[in-house]
Amino acid sequence: MDSRLSPDQAAAREMAIDFARKEVAPHWRRREAEGGFQRDLIEKMGAAGMFGCLFPEEFGGNGMGFVAQVLVMEEMMRASIETGMPFNNQGVNVPMAIYRHGTPAQKRRYVPELVAGRTIGCFGLTEPGGGSDAAAMRTRAVRRGDRYVINGSKMWITLGSVADLILLFAKTDPDAGHAGVSAFLVDTKDLKGFSAKPIEADIGTRCIPTAELSFQDVEIPVDSLLGGEGQGFKLAMSTLHYGRVCVPARGLGIAQACLDMAVQYANDRVAFGKKIGEFQAVQHTIADMLAQTEAARWLIYRAADRAERGESFGREASIAKYFAGEAVMNITEKCLEIHGGFGFAREFPVFRYFTCARVLRTGEGSANIQKNLLGLDELGWKKIDRHAA
Ligand SMILES: Cc1cc2nc3c(=O)[nH]c(=O)nc-3n(C[C@H](O)[C@H](O)[C@H](O)COP(=O)(O)OP(=O)(O)OC[C@H]3O[C@@H](n4cnc5c(N)ncnc54)[C@H](O)[C@@H]3O)c2cc1C
């Protein structure tokens, strides 16, 4: 792998840095103080091309590739959490699942709108009864003539309360285990029997809602099915390989932001008549943060690079997700340490990043789940990439 950025990758990064300078830095404090989802911000990000690196122009993208998408996600999370969070919804998991598994009509209808930020998407897999054991889901979809009837609920769905489109996973054959799971594209407008309730939770930002979704005899047309009946689990797992690059890419943005803030603070703060950066203990802390950030960075870029080349990348994505998850927790903790009491002040985003790092470690397959997958893969018992199609 070439460690230098290609012209496209450098351009994508510059585009994100420019957007962060003009649209994020002057506004994030006000947005966090006000709270609430900002649809116009997503549309602005879409219009700037933030969500389009994985898709060709025909589907509203810019085709810059997965490494470019990682660079954009990293810079947007480095700028602020509310601009770092919506990528799985608009640029990776939801549009990617449709792009890879949809009919030509589904692709034409949904992918360009998601990438443009005009349609808000969400990924409906986790249920109140559990997320790690996705095959145990209880939500049912029963075929009745030219409709499916959906009953059940989903939990912790990012942007679920504001989404126009749900990529929903439900069982069409409850006796068939994971082979009984199917995927559906559910339009939420005027959807009878559907409700979404925001969950009160501390995730590091007040601008990205997370919701519990409820379906009571919700009817959707049969052409809402994505992929074939029974293909949903495989579709979810192979899509999560993309998500497992997207999640640590955003963690990397947190790591870099914390390193930037720690360096700045160590140069400004004075104790015992010296800048605290003059104490070797603080220098070592910054060195640890730097080394862990760079190690995470190259694991993430490697996974994205393999995906971009059309090579299997699920194993590399799990390694990146696991390692970066641990590293970013350490880095945010060290950043808090360097900031002393001020780490807890709202004026600095350090504590919010610390909280968000913890969320990223859990979502899209917790640290334990990544270790389970990697252990089985390395022993040769169950290959992580078996779901890649
Ligand atoms: C802010 C936020 C946003 C989210 N957004 C989405 C979203 O948009 N869409 C979506 O579908 N989901 C979403 N999730 C859900 C997330 O993916 C799940 O929380 C995660 O998969 C873990 O599932 P769980 O919470 O049910 O925990 P559980 O599965 O109940 O796990 C609890 C603990 O047990 C451990 N554990 C479970 N099974 C094993 C095992 N076999 N071996 C070892 N340890 C195990 C886990 O590692 C964890 O520490 C979101 C979660 C949060 C917090």
Short mmCIF file of N, CA, C and O and ligand atoms in Angstrom, two decimals, residues 123-126 130-133 155-158 203 210 359 362-366 368-369 372, ligand 1:
data_model
loop_
_atom_site.label_atom_id
_atom_site.label_comp_id
_atom_site.label_asym_id
_atom_site.label_seq_id
_atom_site.Cartn_x
_atom_site.Cartn_y
_atom_site.Cartn_z
N PHE A 123 -30.41 2.58 9.97
CA PHE A 123 -30.07 1.16 9.88
C PHE A 123 -30.75 0.45 11.05
O PHE A 123 -30.32 0.60 12.21
N GLY A 124 -31.81 -0.30 10.79
CA GLY A 124 -32.63 -0.87 11.86
C GLY A 124 -32.34 -2.33 12.11
O GLY A 124 -33.09 -3.20 11.62
N LEU A 125 -31.31 -2.61 12.89
CA LEU A 125 -30.96 -4.01 13.17
C LEU A 125 -31.18 -4.34 14.66
O LEU A 125 -31.88 -5.30 14.99
N THR A 126 -30.61 -3.54 15.56
CA THR A 126 -30.64 -3.85 17.00
C THR A 126 -32.06 -3.79 17.55
O THR A 126 -32.86 -2.95 17.14
N GLY A 130 -31.61 -7.27 22.30
CA GLY A 130 -30.18 -7.49 22.09
C GLY A 130 -29.70 -7.05 20.72
O GLY A 130 -30.46 -7.07 19.74
N GLY A 131 -28.42 -6.68 20.68
CA GLY A 131 -27.80 -6.24 19.43
C GLY A 131 -26.72 -7.19 18.97
O GLY A 131 -26.60 -7.49 17.77
N SER A 132 -25.92 -7.72 19.92
CA SER A 132 -24.81 -8.60 19.52
C SER A 132 -25.34 -9.86 18.84
O SER A 132 -24.80 -10.31 17.83
N ASP A 133 -26.40 -10.41 19.40
CA ASP A 133 -27.00 -11.64 18.84
C ASP A 133 -28.12 -11.24 17.88
O ASP A 133 -29.31 -11.45 18.15
N MET A 155 -34.20 -0.87 18.57
CA MET A 155 -33.68 -0.04 19.68
C MET A 155 -32.36 0.59 19.28
O MET A 155 -31.60 -0.01 18.52
N TRP A 156 -32.08 1.78 19.79
CA TRP A 156 -30.79 2.45 19.58
C TRP A 156 -30.55 2.76 18.10
O TRP A 156 -29.43 2.60 17.61
N ILE A 157 -31.58 3.19 17.40
CA ILE A 157 -31.40 3.41 15.97
C ILE A 157 -31.02 4.88 15.72
O ILE A 157 -31.85 5.79 15.91
N THR A 158 -29.78 5.09 15.30
CA THR A 158 -29.27 6.44 15.05
C THR A 158 -30.11 7.13 13.97
O THR A 158 -30.33 6.55 12.90
N ILE A 203 -24.45 10.58 24.48
CA ILE A 203 -23.58 9.96 23.47
C ILE A 203 -22.52 10.95 22.98
O ILE A 203 -21.84 10.69 22.00
N THR A 210 -31.08 9.33 18.82
CA THR A 210 -31.10 7.86 18.73
C THR A 210 -32.50 7.44 19.20
O THR A 210 -33.03 8.04 20.12
N VAL A 359 -19.10 5.08 22.96
CA VAL A 359 -20.22 4.63 22.12
C VAL A 359 -19.67 3.90 20.89
O VAL A 359 -20.16 2.82 20.53
N THR A 362 -18.75 0.36 21.32
CA THR A 362 -19.86 -0.60 21.46
C THR A 362 -20.58 -0.86 20.14
O THR A 362 -20.92 -2.00 19.82
N GLY A 363 -20.84 0.22 19.36
CA GLY A 363 -21.69 0.09 18.18
C GLY A 363 -21.08 -0.75 17.07
O GLY A 363 -19.86 -0.90 17.00
N GLU A 364 -21.93 -1.33 16.23
CA GLU A 364 -21.54 -2.12 15.05
C GLU A 364 -20.65 -3.31 15.41
O GLU A 364 -19.71 -3.65 14.69
N GLY A 365 -20.95 -3.93 16.54
CA GLY A 365 -20.16 -5.09 17.01
C GLY A 365 -19.18 -4.62 18.06
O GLY A 365 -18.18 -3.98 17.74
N SER A 366 -19.49 -4.94 19.33
CA SER A 366 -18.67 -4.47 20.46
C SER A 366 -17.26 -5.04 20.35
O SER A 366 -16.96 -5.91 19.53
N ASN A 368 -15.81 -7.06 22.40
CA ASN A 368 -15.84 -8.51 22.62
C ASN A 368 -16.23 -9.25 21.34
O ASN A 368 -15.66 -10.30 21.02
N ILE A 369 -17.22 -8.72 20.63
CA ILE A 369 -17.67 -9.40 19.42
C ILE A 369 -16.55 -9.41 18.37
O ILE A 369 -16.33 -10.42 17.69
N ASN A 372 -14.22 -12.09 19.40
CA ASN A 372 -14.79 -13.42 19.08
C ASN A 372 -14.56 -13.75 17.61
O ASN A 372 -14.11 -14.83 17.24
C1 LIG B 1 -25.60 5.68 20.47
C2 LIG B 1 -25.88 4.36 19.82
C3 LIG B 1 -26.25 4.32 18.48
C4 LIG B 1 -26.56 3.11 17.86
N1 LIG B 1 -26.98 3.10 16.56
C5 LIG B 1 -27.46 1.94 16.02
C6 LIG B 1 -28.08 1.94 14.72
O1 LIG B 1 -28.17 2.97 14.04
N2 LIG B 1 -28.58 0.78 14.25
C7 LIG B 1 -28.53 -0.39 14.97
O2 LIG B 1 -29.02 -1.40 14.48
N3 LIG B 1 -27.94 -0.42 16.20
C8 LIG B 1 -27.42 0.71 16.74
N4 LIG B 1 -26.85 0.70 18.00
C9 LIG B 1 -26.82 -0.54 18.76
C10 LIG B 1 -25.45 -1.16 18.92
O3 LIG B 1 -25.00 -1.70 17.69
C11 LIG B 1 -25.57 -2.20 20.03
O4 LIG B 1 -25.69 -1.49 21.25
C12 LIG B 1 -24.42 -3.17 20.08
O5 LIG B 1 -24.42 -4.01 18.96
C13 LIG B 1 -24.47 -4.03 21.35
O6 LIG B 1 -25.74 -4.58 21.51
P1 LIG B 1 -26.52 -4.43 22.91
O7 LIG B 1 -26.51 -3.02 23.31
O8 LIG B 1 -27.82 -5.11 22.81
O9 LIG B 1 -25.62 -5.20 23.95
P2 LIG B 1 -25.61 -6.78 24.20
O10 LIG B 1 -25.60 -7.51 22.90
O11 LIG B 1 -26.68 -7.11 25.16
O12 LIG B 1 -24.19 -6.93 24.89
C14 LIG B 1 -23.98 -6.48 26.26
C15 LIG B 1 -22.52 -6.82 26.63
O13 LIG B 1 -22.33 -8.24 26.52
C16 LIG B 1 -21.23 -8.51 25.66
N5 LIG B 1 -21.52 -9.69 24.85
C17 LIG B 1 -22.67 -10.01 24.19
N6 LIG B 1 -22.52 -11.17 23.53
C18 LIG B 1 -21.25 -11.59 23.75
C19 LIG B 1 -20.47 -12.73 23.35
N7 LIG B 1 -20.98 -13.67 22.53
N8 LIG B 1 -19.20 -12.82 23.77
C20 LIG B 1 -18.67 -11.86 24.60
N9 LIG B 1 -19.34 -10.78 25.02
C21 LIG B 1 -20.61 -10.65 24.62
C22 LIG B 1 -21.11 -7.27 24.75
O14 LIG B 1 -19.79 -7.12 24.27
C23 LIG B 1 -21.51 -6.16 25.70
O15 LIG B 1 -20.37 -5.76 26.43
C24 LIG B 1 -26.46 1.90 18.61
C25 LIG B 1 -26.05 1.94 19.95
C26 LIG B 1 -25.76 3.14 20.55
C27 LIG B 1 -25.36 3.15 22.01
#
